[in-house]
Amino acid sequence: MTMTREPIAVIGTGYVGLVTAAGFAQLGNEVWCVDIDAEKIGSLQRGEMPIHEPGLSECVQRHRGRLHFSTDLAPALEHARLLFVAVGTPPTYSGDADLTAVRQVVAAMPDSDRHALVMKSTVPVGAGEAIKRDFAAAGKASLAYVSCPEFLREGSALEDFLHPDRVVVGDDGDPAGDAVAALYAPLGAVLVRTNIPTAEMIKLAANAFLATKISFINEIANVCEETGADVREVARGMGLDHRIGEHFLKPGIGYGGSCFPKDVSALKQLAGNSGYHFQLLSAVIEVNELQKRRVMAKLQKHLGSLVGRRIALLGLAFKAHTDDMREASSLVLSARLLADGAQVTAYDPVAEKEARRLMVGVSFADSARDALAGADACVIVTEWPEFAELDWRGVAQLMQGKTVIDGRNLLDPDVVREAGLVYEGIGR
Ligand code: UGA
């Protein structure tokens, strides 16, 4: 017997919104998606994906019948009782989260005892209580509010939606919270049912902790470089201790993306605004900024002055399997290289369109081999598997110089060295 699933609405069709919509459609829910971006809605109605996310296009295609896209909130309000909010909360200059888009959604809500706002956007701790106060002040006190933070990763977002480590629902113990918990029940994940500020803090603390792990292992890698230890073995030896865990101990050229930089800074700022100086997070941020720049020193060590040198950047997005360029380390690296007089040629399998907009002065190649032709040095910036599979003997013939800086420890150093190239990774 199939149970009838509750229709829902998702406001905001970015990485989180679209994946949430597709995921619930897969679970059998009718989903009403709303976005103010008419162009995006137009392409979604035509079945075109505005973002690159593995499996998403197929999932949306498969469940087309259950997915409705519109710029108008009215049909969503008519059909759905639970309105998931997945609009952007980018950082402001002060490091706080910009809640403009969230506020617009809040303001558009009608006075209704049938509807509940379910917050998926990452908001500061206290935002939910503030929104509830705003509802009350605007005579909309009967609207329910639930915090339901999202933990999916770009590049494996749909998989993460369908197989979450936990589902967090923060509410006042009201029926809307029960309804959200019931929506997720088929996934069989552990449910953390708590109050609204606690749910909000779980999200920020989880991202801040993961970022801390990355900055920690990046510093260990930097010390390994000074001492002759191999950070990959160190990370493995540490990670086998289940209190530490093996994940998020990969050193590299710093974390990026739309979440870690923003959320770590938002939590630090939130603490500061409440009168607490979160020292650890200041260090996490600083280590990350320095890590992005360490590649420059490695290049200079091998090439001396970078003036007129041709540097090939392989991969541009903040990580593999996404076209997201937000806070990508490649942006800092390419800007530093150009400022030092280098010529930069870049290749990314999926992020070129956005990269072209952001990286003025960089030349773009159609393939890794084209980017490498005539290069004095190559930097692996994003860990796309295709770079590991390159024929490095062939690459050695193509390149003018010999330096390969592996910013992600993606390559087998022996293979690169046997090809006659000079290999340098991170912390090994
Ligand atoms: C991150 C979290 O992992 C998700 O749980 C969360 O839902 C999401 O932010 C969010 O708040 O929306 P995401 O930004 O998609 O997800 O990407 P991650 O896979 O976490 O990677 C973030 C950055 O850390 C990338 O630049 C990645 O290259 C870097 N990283 C990650 C490392 O340098 N080392 C590692 O060991 C892991």
Tab-separated table of C-alpha atoms and ligand atoms in Angstrom:
chain	number	residue	atom	x	y	z
A	1	MET	CA	0.000	0.000	0.000
A	2	THR	CA	1.435	3.412	-0.896
A	3	MET	CA	0.828	6.180	1.588
A	4	THR	CA	-0.178	9.569	0.208
A	5	ARG	CA	2.710	11.935	0.838
A	6	GLU	CA	2.135	15.516	1.837
A	7	PRO	CA	2.623	18.187	-0.852
A	8	ILE	CA	5.323	20.678	0.079
A	9	ALA	CA	6.743	23.952	-1.207
A	10	VAL	CA	10.394	24.875	-1.601
A	11	ILE	CA	11.268	28.559	-1.870
A	12	GLY	CA	14.640	29.135	-3.540
A	13	THR	CA	15.924	26.766	-6.231
A	14	GLY	CA	19.676	26.888	-5.615
A	15	TYR	CA	21.841	23.913	-4.622
A	16	VAL	CA	19.928	23.242	-1.403
A	17	GLY	CA	16.417	24.081	-2.652
A	18	LEU	CA	16.579	22.178	-5.895
A	19	VAL	CA	18.132	19.106	-4.295
A	20	THR	CA	15.570	19.173	-1.470
A	21	ALA	CA	12.771	19.462	-4.024
A	22	ALA	CA	14.141	16.638	-6.183
A	23	GLY	CA	14.783	14.474	-3.116
A	24	PHE	CA	11.257	14.869	-1.771
A	25	ALA	CA	9.835	14.299	-5.259
A	26	GLN	CA	11.757	11.019	-5.271
A	27	LEU	CA	10.183	10.153	-1.922
A	28	GLY	CA	6.778	10.683	-3.530
A	29	ASN	CA	5.915	14.232	-2.483
A	30	GLU	CA	4.346	16.715	-4.844
A	31	VAL	CA	6.721	19.721	-4.684
A	32	TRP	CA	5.905	23.330	-5.539
A	33	CYS	CA	9.151	25.196	-6.224
A	34	VAL	CA	9.259	28.982	-6.142
A	35	ASP	CA	12.072	31.331	-7.122
A	36	ILE	CA	12.154	35.065	-7.889
A	37	ASP	CA	14.634	34.400	-10.726
A	38	ALA	CA	12.350	34.081	-13.768
A	39	GLU	CA	15.198	32.906	-15.994
A	40	LYS	CA	16.020	30.044	-13.629
A	41	ILE	CA	12.371	29.035	-13.344
A	42	GLY	CA	12.088	29.174	-17.140
A	43	SER	CA	15.000	26.794	-17.616
A	44	LEU	CA	13.710	24.449	-14.907
A	45	GLN	CA	10.319	24.364	-16.634
A	46	ARG	CA	12.132	23.337	-19.825
A	47	GLY	CA	13.925	20.611	-17.870
A	48	GLU	CA	17.316	22.370	-17.954
A	49	MET	CA	19.407	22.377	-14.771
A	50	PRO	CA	20.851	25.738	-13.651
A	51	ILE	CA	23.622	23.950	-11.703
A	52	HIS	CA	25.892	20.933	-12.106
A	53	GLU	CA	25.097	18.339	-9.455
A	54	PRO	CA	25.575	14.601	-10.083
A	55	GLY	CA	22.284	12.762	-10.630
A	56	LEU	CA	20.135	15.873	-10.174
A	57	SER	CA	19.086	16.331	-13.770
A	58	GLU	CA	18.071	12.659	-14.055
A	59	CYS	CA	16.153	12.818	-10.761
A	60	VAL	CA	14.262	15.971	-11.781
A	61	GLN	CA	13.509	14.391	-15.158
A	62	ARG	CA	12.282	11.164	-13.563
A	63	HIS	CA	9.923	12.978	-11.197
A	64	ARG	CA	8.874	15.801	-13.504
A	65	GLY	CA	5.235	15.035	-12.889
A	66	ARG	CA	5.588	15.832	-9.195
A	67	LEU	CA	7.746	18.981	-9.568
A	68	HIS	CA	6.146	22.349	-10.288
A	69	PHE	CA	8.220	25.480	-10.916
A	70	SER	CA	6.896	29.017	-10.647
A	71	THR	CA	7.884	32.572	-9.726
A	72	ASP	CA	4.518	32.907	-8.040
A	73	LEU	CA	4.112	31.962	-4.384
A	74	ALA	CA	0.312	31.645	-4.623
A	75	PRO	CA	0.104	28.087	-6.044
A	76	ALA	CA	2.645	26.914	-3.448
A	77	LEU	CA	0.554	28.423	-0.652
A	78	GLU	CA	-2.568	26.875	-2.070
A	79	HIS	CA	-1.193	23.338	-2.363
A	80	ALA	CA	1.369	23.069	0.443
A	81	ARG	CA	1.250	23.591	4.154
A	82	LEU	CA	5.001	23.223	4.776
A	83	LEU	CA	7.074	25.899	3.025
A	84	PHE	CA	10.783	25.043	2.997
A	85	VAL	CA	12.959	28.148	2.741
A	86	ALA	CA	16.224	27.571	0.881
A	87	VAL	CA	17.261	31.045	-0.193
A	88	GLY	CA	20.834	32.333	0.004
A	89	THR	CA	22.295	33.885	3.160
A	90	PRO	CA	25.615	35.224	1.806
A	91	PRO	CA	28.140	36.950	4.050
A	92	THR	CA	28.022	40.715	4.498
A	93	TYR	CA	31.173	42.837	4.721
A	94	SER	CA	31.059	42.502	8.523
A	95	GLY	CA	31.044	38.689	8.275
A	96	ASP	CA	27.433	38.433	9.477
A	97	ALA	CA	24.916	36.492	7.381
A	98	ASP	CA	22.861	38.643	5.001
A	99	LEU	CA	19.230	37.771	5.727
A	100	THR	CA	17.662	40.013	3.063
A	101	ALA	CA	16.293	37.105	1.000
A	102	VAL	CA	14.999	35.332	4.119
A	103	ARG	CA	13.259	38.533	5.225
A	104	GLN	CA	11.590	38.872	1.818
A	105	VAL	CA	10.135	35.377	2.167
A	106	VAL	CA	9.020	36.076	5.728
A	107	ALA	CA	7.305	39.300	4.613
A	108	ALA	CA	5.475	37.473	1.814
A	109	MET	CA	3.875	34.957	4.194
A	110	PRO	CA	0.134	35.381	4.723
A	111	ASP	CA	-1.569	35.294	8.109
A	112	SER	CA	-2.433	31.617	8.209
A	113	ASP	CA	-2.809	28.871	10.785
A	114	ARG	CA	-2.428	26.272	8.020
A	115	HIS	CA	1.127	27.117	6.968
A	116	ALA	CA	4.556	26.632	8.507
A	117	LEU	CA	7.857	28.123	7.425
A	118	VAL	CA	10.568	25.461	7.507
A	119	MET	CA	13.989	27.129	7.514
A	120	LYS	CA	16.673	25.268	5.538
A	121	SER	CA	18.756	28.353	4.782
A	122	THR	CA	21.641	28.670	7.231
A	123	VAL	CA	20.742	31.526	9.572
A	124	PRO	CA	22.392	32.884	12.733
A	125	VAL	CA	21.329	31.468	16.088
A	126	GLY	CA	18.358	33.541	17.198
A	127	ALA	CA	17.049	34.215	13.690
A	128	GLY	CA	14.128	31.813	14.107
A	129	GLU	CA	12.994	33.434	17.359
A	130	ALA	CA	13.344	36.871	15.717
A	131	ILE	CA	11.223	35.744	12.745
A	132	LYS	CA	8.571	34.445	15.106
A	133	ARG	CA	8.532	37.821	16.871
A	134	ASP	CA	8.182	39.508	13.453
A	135	PHE	CA	5.255	37.239	12.628
A	136	ALA	CA	3.586	38.171	15.925
A	137	ALA	CA	4.211	41.905	15.373
A	138	ALA	CA	2.729	41.650	11.865
A	139	GLY	CA	-0.406	39.930	13.157
A	140	LYS	CA	0.667	36.556	11.745
A	141	ALA	CA	1.258	34.776	15.047
A	142	SER	CA	-0.593	31.680	13.888
A	143	LEU	CA	2.102	30.875	11.305
A	144	ALA	CA	4.307	28.046	12.574
A	145	TYR	CA	8.103	28.045	12.313
A	146	VAL	CA	10.472	25.080	12.156
A	147	SER	CA	14.243	25.046	11.833
A	148	CYS	CA	15.441	22.157	9.670
A	149	PRO	CA	19.094	22.732	8.774
A	150	GLU	CA	20.577	20.975	5.774
A	151	PHE	CA	23.862	19.066	5.871
A	152	LEU	CA	24.264	18.024	2.238
A	153	ARG	CA	27.534	18.536	0.384
A	154	GLU	CA	27.715	19.899	-3.105
A	155	GLY	CA	28.913	17.280	-5.539
A	156	SER	CA	27.079	14.510	-3.669
A	157	ALA	CA	24.030	16.506	-2.622
A	158	LEU	CA	21.291	14.171	-3.763
A	159	GLU	CA	23.004	11.149	-2.202
A	160	ASP	CA	23.433	13.120	1.031
A	161	PHE	CA	19.764	14.131	1.001
A	162	LEU	CA	18.667	10.523	0.617
A	163	HIS	CA	21.176	9.114	3.142
A	164	PRO	CA	21.572	11.708	5.889
A	165	ASP	CA	23.643	10.979	9.013
A	166	ARG	CA	20.856	12.679	10.969
A	167	VAL	CA	17.834	14.911	10.506
A	168	VAL	CA	17.620	17.943	12.784
A	169	VAL	CA	14.210	19.462	13.503
A	170	GLY	CA	14.012	22.484	15.788
A	171	ASP	CA	10.578	23.712	16.836
A	172	ASP	CA	8.351	24.473	19.782
A	173	GLY	CA	7.041	20.945	19.936
A	174	ASP	CA	4.156	21.843	17.645
A	175	PRO	CA	2.391	19.850	14.911
A	176	ALA	CA	4.478	21.525	12.183
A	177	GLY	CA	7.611	19.986	13.725
A	178	ASP	CA	5.856	16.581	13.781
A	179	ALA	CA	4.948	17.033	10.107
A	180	VAL	CA	8.542	17.848	9.107
A	181	ALA	CA	9.837	14.855	11.093
A	182	ALA	CA	7.240	12.651	9.357
A	183	LEU	CA	8.378	13.877	5.929
A	184	TYR	CA	11.896	12.635	6.603
A	185	ALA	CA	10.826	9.425	8.351
A	186	PRO	CA	11.156	7.190	5.227
A	187	LEU	CA	14.889	7.975	5.122
A	188	GLY	CA	15.310	6.101	8.410
A	189	ALA	CA	17.854	8.602	9.764
A	190	VAL	CA	18.380	9.433	13.431
A	191	LEU	CA	16.109	12.347	14.314
A	192	VAL	CA	17.411	15.132	16.550
A	193	ARG	CA	14.293	16.939	17.731
A	194	THR	CA	15.156	20.063	19.649
A	195	ASN	CA	14.313	23.723	20.084
A	196	ILE	CA	14.900	26.321	17.384
A	197	PRO	CA	18.120	28.012	18.622
A	198	THR	CA	19.711	24.621	19.287
A	199	ALA	CA	18.922	23.416	15.758
A	200	GLU	CA	20.409	26.624	14.364
A	201	MET	CA	23.553	26.164	16.469
A	202	ILE	CA	23.958	22.502	15.442
A	203	LYS	CA	24.279	23.607	11.820
A	204	LEU	CA	26.818	26.366	12.472
A	205	ALA	CA	28.810	24.291	14.948
A	206	ALA	CA	28.959	21.305	12.577
A	207	ASN	CA	30.348	23.404	9.716
A	208	ALA	CA	32.740	25.268	12.013
A	209	PHE	CA	34.030	21.975	13.415
A	210	LEU	CA	34.597	20.482	9.964
A	211	ALA	CA	36.428	23.646	8.893
A	212	THR	CA	38.511	23.412	12.076
A	213	LYS	CA	39.444	19.837	11.182
A	214	ILE	CA	40.614	21.013	7.756
A	215	SER	CA	42.653	23.932	9.085
A	216	PHE	CA	44.127	21.604	11.715
A	217	ILE	CA	45.292	19.032	9.178
A	218	ASN	CA	46.559	21.814	6.901
A	219	GLU	CA	48.775	23.038	9.735
A	220	ILE	CA	49.922	19.485	10.467
A	221	ALA	CA	50.759	19.202	6.735
A	222	ASN	CA	52.800	22.386	6.902
A	223	VAL	CA	54.749	21.024	9.880
A	224	CYS	CA	55.185	17.698	8.052
A	225	GLU	CA	56.863	19.590	5.214
A	226	GLU	CA	59.390	20.954	7.700
A	227	THR	CA	60.015	17.646	9.418
A	228	GLY	CA	59.905	14.978	6.706
A	229	ALA	CA	56.713	13.279	7.912
A	230	ASP	CA	54.005	12.293	5.413
A	231	VAL	CA	50.699	13.937	6.291
A	232	ARG	CA	48.635	11.293	4.505
A	233	GLU	CA	50.005	8.582	6.750
A	234	VAL	CA	49.633	10.894	9.743
A	235	ALA	CA	45.967	11.541	8.843
A	236	ARG	CA	45.359	7.820	8.399
A	237	GLY	CA	47.021	6.999	11.700
A	238	MET	CA	45.009	9.686	13.455
A	239	GLY	CA	41.718	8.933	11.706
A	240	LEU	CA	41.684	5.265	12.700
A	241	ASP	CA	41.077	6.468	16.247
A	242	HIS	CA	37.279	6.522	16.131
A	243	ARG	CA	37.209	9.513	18.452
A	244	ILE	CA	38.930	11.455	15.671
A	245	GLY	CA	37.543	9.779	12.547
A	246	GLU	CA	39.064	9.580	9.092
A	247	HIS	CA	36.965	12.243	7.351
A	248	PHE	CA	37.900	15.853	6.663
A	249	LEU	CA	41.566	15.249	7.313
A	250	LYS	CA	42.680	15.858	3.748
A	251	PRO	CA	45.135	18.725	3.545
A	252	GLY	CA	45.053	20.970	0.525
A	253	ILE	CA	44.939	24.558	-0.583
A	254	GLY	CA	42.290	25.621	1.903
A	255	TYR	CA	38.561	25.090	2.173
A	256	GLY	CA	36.218	27.115	-0.014
A	257	GLY	CA	32.627	26.985	-1.165
A	258	SER	CA	29.497	28.809	-0.228
A	259	CYS	CA	29.277	27.376	3.271
A	260	PHE	CA	32.442	26.925	5.329
A	261	PRO	CA	33.953	30.396	4.831
A	262	LYS	CA	30.556	32.018	5.374
A	263	ASP	CA	29.415	29.912	8.316
A	264	VAL	CA	32.714	29.978	10.213
A	265	SER	CA	32.789	33.742	9.913
A	266	ALA	CA	29.074	34.004	10.799
A	267	LEU	CA	29.590	31.950	13.980
A	268	LYS	CA	32.647	33.980	14.941
A	269	GLN	CA	30.690	37.172	14.318
A	270	LEU	CA	27.644	35.885	16.175
A	271	ALA	CA	29.829	35.074	19.182
A	272	GLY	CA	31.452	38.504	18.969
A	273	ASN	CA	28.086	40.247	18.764
A	274	SER	CA	27.080	38.387	21.928
A	275	GLY	CA	30.258	39.542	23.690
A	276	TYR	CA	32.301	36.349	23.317
A	277	HIS	CA	35.603	36.209	21.460
A	278	PHE	CA	35.739	32.852	19.643
A	279	GLN	CA	39.533	32.656	19.400
A	280	LEU	CA	39.729	29.220	17.827
A	281	LEU	CA	37.670	30.272	14.813
A	282	SER	CA	39.870	33.321	14.220
A	283	ALA	CA	42.795	30.928	13.825
A	284	VAL	CA	40.812	28.545	11.613
A	285	ILE	CA	40.047	31.417	9.226
A	286	GLU	CA	43.594	32.768	9.240
A	287	VAL	CA	45.150	29.358	8.613
A	288	ASN	CA	42.792	28.892	5.670
A	289	GLU	CA	43.728	32.219	4.108
A	290	LEU	CA	47.438	31.469	4.469
A	291	GLN	CA	46.976	27.978	3.065
A	292	LYS	CA	45.558	29.379	-0.189
A	293	ARG	CA	48.748	31.386	-0.627
A	294	ARG	CA	51.271	28.643	0.135
A	295	VAL	CA	51.160	27.437	-3.466
A	296	MET	CA	52.791	30.745	-4.450
A	297	ALA	CA	55.802	30.025	-2.256
A	298	LYS	CA	56.061	26.510	-3.680
A	299	LEU	CA	56.036	27.859	-7.238
A	300	GLN	CA	58.626	30.496	-6.396
A	301	LYS	CA	60.840	27.868	-4.784
A	302	HIS	CA	60.987	25.999	-8.097
A	303	LEU	CA	60.754	28.809	-10.638
A	304	GLY	CA	62.211	31.846	-8.874
A	305	SER	CA	60.496	34.957	-10.212
A	306	LEU	CA	57.085	34.269	-11.729
A	307	VAL	CA	57.238	37.187	-14.164
A	308	GLY	CA	56.314	35.944	-17.634
A	309	ARG	CA	56.061	32.332	-16.435
A	310	ARG	CA	53.175	30.249	-17.767
A	311	ILE	CA	51.257	28.515	-15.024
A	312	ALA	CA	48.581	25.930	-15.824
A	313	LEU	CA	45.791	25.638	-13.239
A	314	LEU	CA	43.967	22.320	-13.390
A	315	GLY	CA	40.539	22.603	-11.801
A	316	LEU	CA	38.949	25.831	-10.632
A	317	ALA	CA	35.800	25.046	-8.632
A	318	PHE	CA	36.071	24.886	-4.827
A	319	LYS	CA	36.038	21.097	-5.032
A	320	ALA	CA	35.490	18.362	-7.603
A	321	HIS	CA	32.097	17.368	-9.058
A	322	THR	CA	30.653	20.863	-8.845
A	323	ASP	CA	30.697	24.006	-10.970
A	324	ASP	CA	30.459	26.209	-7.878
A	325	MET	CA	33.163	28.872	-7.849
A	326	ARG	CA	32.097	30.584	-4.628
A	327	GLU	CA	35.133	31.204	-2.395
A	328	ALA	CA	37.206	28.854	-4.556
A	329	SER	CA	40.918	28.911	-3.696
A	330	SER	CA	41.601	29.262	-7.436
A	331	LEU	CA	40.292	32.842	-7.281
A	332	VAL	CA	42.942	33.900	-4.763
A	333	LEU	CA	45.652	31.862	-6.452
A	334	SER	CA	45.015	33.198	-9.969
A	335	ALA	CA	44.810	36.777	-8.704
A	336	ARG	CA	48.130	36.375	-6.850
A	337	LEU	CA	49.777	34.801	-9.914
A	338	LEU	CA	48.608	37.557	-12.241
A	339	ALA	CA	49.716	40.203	-9.742
A	340	ASP	CA	53.194	38.616	-9.726
A	341	GLY	CA	53.383	38.840	-13.526
A	342	ALA	CA	52.653	35.207	-14.404
A	343	GLN	CA	50.505	34.111	-17.351
A	344	VAL	CA	47.710	31.845	-16.187
A	345	THR	CA	45.985	29.223	-18.325
A	346	ALA	CA	43.185	27.330	-16.632
A	347	TYR	CA	40.972	24.342	-17.270
A	348	ASP	CA	37.980	23.007	-15.371
A	349	PRO	CA	35.647	20.292	-16.717
A	350	VAL	CA	32.454	22.081	-15.599
A	351	ALA	CA	33.170	25.463	-13.969
A	352	GLU	CA	34.527	27.403	-16.937
A	353	LYS	CA	31.466	29.552	-17.548
A	354	GLU	CA	31.396	31.028	-14.053
A	355	ALA	CA	35.209	31.105	-13.866
A	356	ARG	CA	35.392	33.241	-17.019
A	357	ARG	CA	33.168	35.811	-15.339
A	358	LEU	CA	35.258	35.902	-12.160
A	359	MET	CA	38.832	35.439	-13.380
A	360	VAL	CA	39.664	38.385	-15.593
A	361	GLY	CA	43.073	38.083	-17.242
A	362	VAL	CA	43.157	34.277	-17.161
A	363	SER	CA	43.187	32.257	-20.428
A	364	PHE	CA	40.928	29.236	-20.605
A	365	ALA	CA	41.791	25.925	-22.263
A	366	ASP	CA	39.405	23.277	-23.568
A	367	SER	CA	41.239	20.406	-21.931
A	368	ALA	CA	43.880	19.692	-19.308
A	369	ARG	CA	46.376	18.886	-22.054
A	370	ASP	CA	45.717	22.183	-23.825
A	371	ALA	CA	46.247	24.057	-20.557
A	372	LEU	CA	49.521	22.194	-19.960
A	373	ALA	CA	50.996	22.787	-23.417
A	374	GLY	CA	54.005	25.084	-23.026
A	375	ALA	CA	53.459	25.583	-19.258
A	376	ASP	CA	56.405	26.230	-16.935
A	377	ALA	CA	54.485	24.726	-14.038
A	378	CYS	CA	51.207	23.001	-13.332
A	379	VAL	CA	49.063	23.306	-10.205
A	380	ILE	CA	46.339	20.800	-9.345
A	381	VAL	CA	43.741	23.070	-7.783
A	382	THR	CA	40.640	20.854	-7.813
A	383	GLU	CA	40.762	17.095	-7.313
A	384	TRP	CA	38.971	16.005	-10.500
A	385	PRO	CA	39.750	12.295	-11.055
A	386	GLU	CA	40.546	12.978	-14.732
A	387	PHE	CA	43.743	14.788	-13.697
A	388	ALA	CA	45.004	11.684	-11.885
A	389	GLU	CA	44.388	9.703	-15.057
A	390	LEU	CA	46.469	11.969	-17.302
A	391	ASP	CA	49.343	10.373	-19.178
A	392	TRP	CA	52.099	12.187	-17.273
A	393	ARG	CA	54.829	11.047	-19.679
A	394	GLY	CA	52.849	12.732	-22.444
A	395	VAL	CA	52.358	15.783	-20.216
A	396	ALA	CA	56.140	16.029	-19.676
A	397	GLN	CA	56.530	16.308	-23.462
A	398	LEU	CA	53.892	19.011	-23.641
A	399	MET	CA	55.149	21.195	-20.806
A	400	GLN	CA	58.010	23.621	-21.169
A	401	GLY	CA	59.025	23.337	-17.515
A	402	LYS	CA	58.943	20.437	-15.073
A	403	THR	CA	57.169	21.643	-11.935
A	404	VAL	CA	53.960	19.969	-10.775
A	405	ILE	CA	52.391	21.333	-7.579
A	406	ASP	CA	49.684	18.978	-6.407
A	407	GLY	CA	47.484	21.169	-4.228
A	408	ARG	CA	45.180	18.232	-3.407
A	409	ASN	CA	47.601	15.307	-3.072
A	410	LEU	CA	45.675	13.758	-5.939
A	411	LEU	CA	48.516	12.341	-8.017
A	412	ASP	CA	50.847	9.417	-7.479
A	413	PRO	CA	54.206	11.174	-6.966
A	414	ASP	CA	56.125	8.170	-8.367
A	415	VAL	CA	54.190	8.293	-11.658
A	416	VAL	CA	54.843	12.031	-12.021
A	417	ARG	CA	58.535	11.697	-11.115
A	418	GLU	CA	59.023	8.709	-13.430
A	419	ALA	CA	57.700	10.929	-16.226
A	420	GLY	CA	60.679	13.199	-15.589
A	421	LEU	CA	58.733	15.912	-13.779
A	422	VAL	CA	59.357	17.510	-10.382
A	423	TYR	CA	56.518	16.694	-7.972
A	424	GLU	CA	55.536	18.639	-4.880
A	425	GLY	CA	52.375	17.886	-2.894
A	426	ILE	CA	51.053	19.202	0.398
A	427	GLY	CA	52.680	17.877	3.557
A	428	ARG	CA	54.354	14.867	1.975
B	1	UGA	C1	29.713	21.689	3.513
B	1	UGA	C2	29.406	20.592	4.556
B	1	UGA	O1	30.272	19.475	4.347
B	1	UGA	C3	27.959	20.144	4.458
B	1	UGA	O2	27.675	19.217	5.489
B	1	UGA	C4	27.050	21.356	4.602
B	1	UGA	O3	25.688	21.016	4.432
B	1	UGA	C5	27.392	22.392	3.556
B	1	UGA	O4	28.789	22.772	3.696
B	1	UGA	C6	26.507	23.578	3.785
B	1	UGA	O5	26.599	24.211	4.850
B	1	UGA	O6	25.578	23.801	2.977
B	1	UGA	P1	30.233	21.728	0.882
B	1	UGA	O7	30.554	23.173	1.078
B	1	UGA	O8	29.363	21.330	-0.235
B	1	UGA	O9	29.545	21.127	2.216
B	1	UGA	O10	31.611	20.972	0.667
B	1	UGA	P2	32.613	20.068	1.526
B	1	UGA	O11	32.711	18.743	0.891
B	1	UGA	O12	32.316	20.103	2.960
B	1	UGA	O13	33.993	20.815	1.239
B	1	UGA	C7	34.205	22.152	1.669
B	1	UGA	C8	35.623	22.567	1.374
B	1	UGA	O14	36.525	21.892	2.223
B	1	UGA	C9	36.083	22.264	-0.045
B	1	UGA	O15	36.845	23.347	-0.534
B	1	UGA	C10	36.943	21.029	0.119
B	1	UGA	O16	37.915	20.905	-0.887
B	1	UGA	C11	37.572	21.293	1.469
B	1	UGA	N1	38.022	20.070	2.167
B	1	UGA	C12	37.118	19.139	2.558
B	1	UGA	C13	39.364	19.901	2.438
B	1	UGA	O17	40.218	20.755	2.097
B	1	UGA	N2	39.761	18.781	3.113
B	1	UGA	C14	38.892	17.835	3.519
B	1	UGA	O18	39.325	16.841	4.132
B	1	UGA	C15	37.534	18.012	3.225
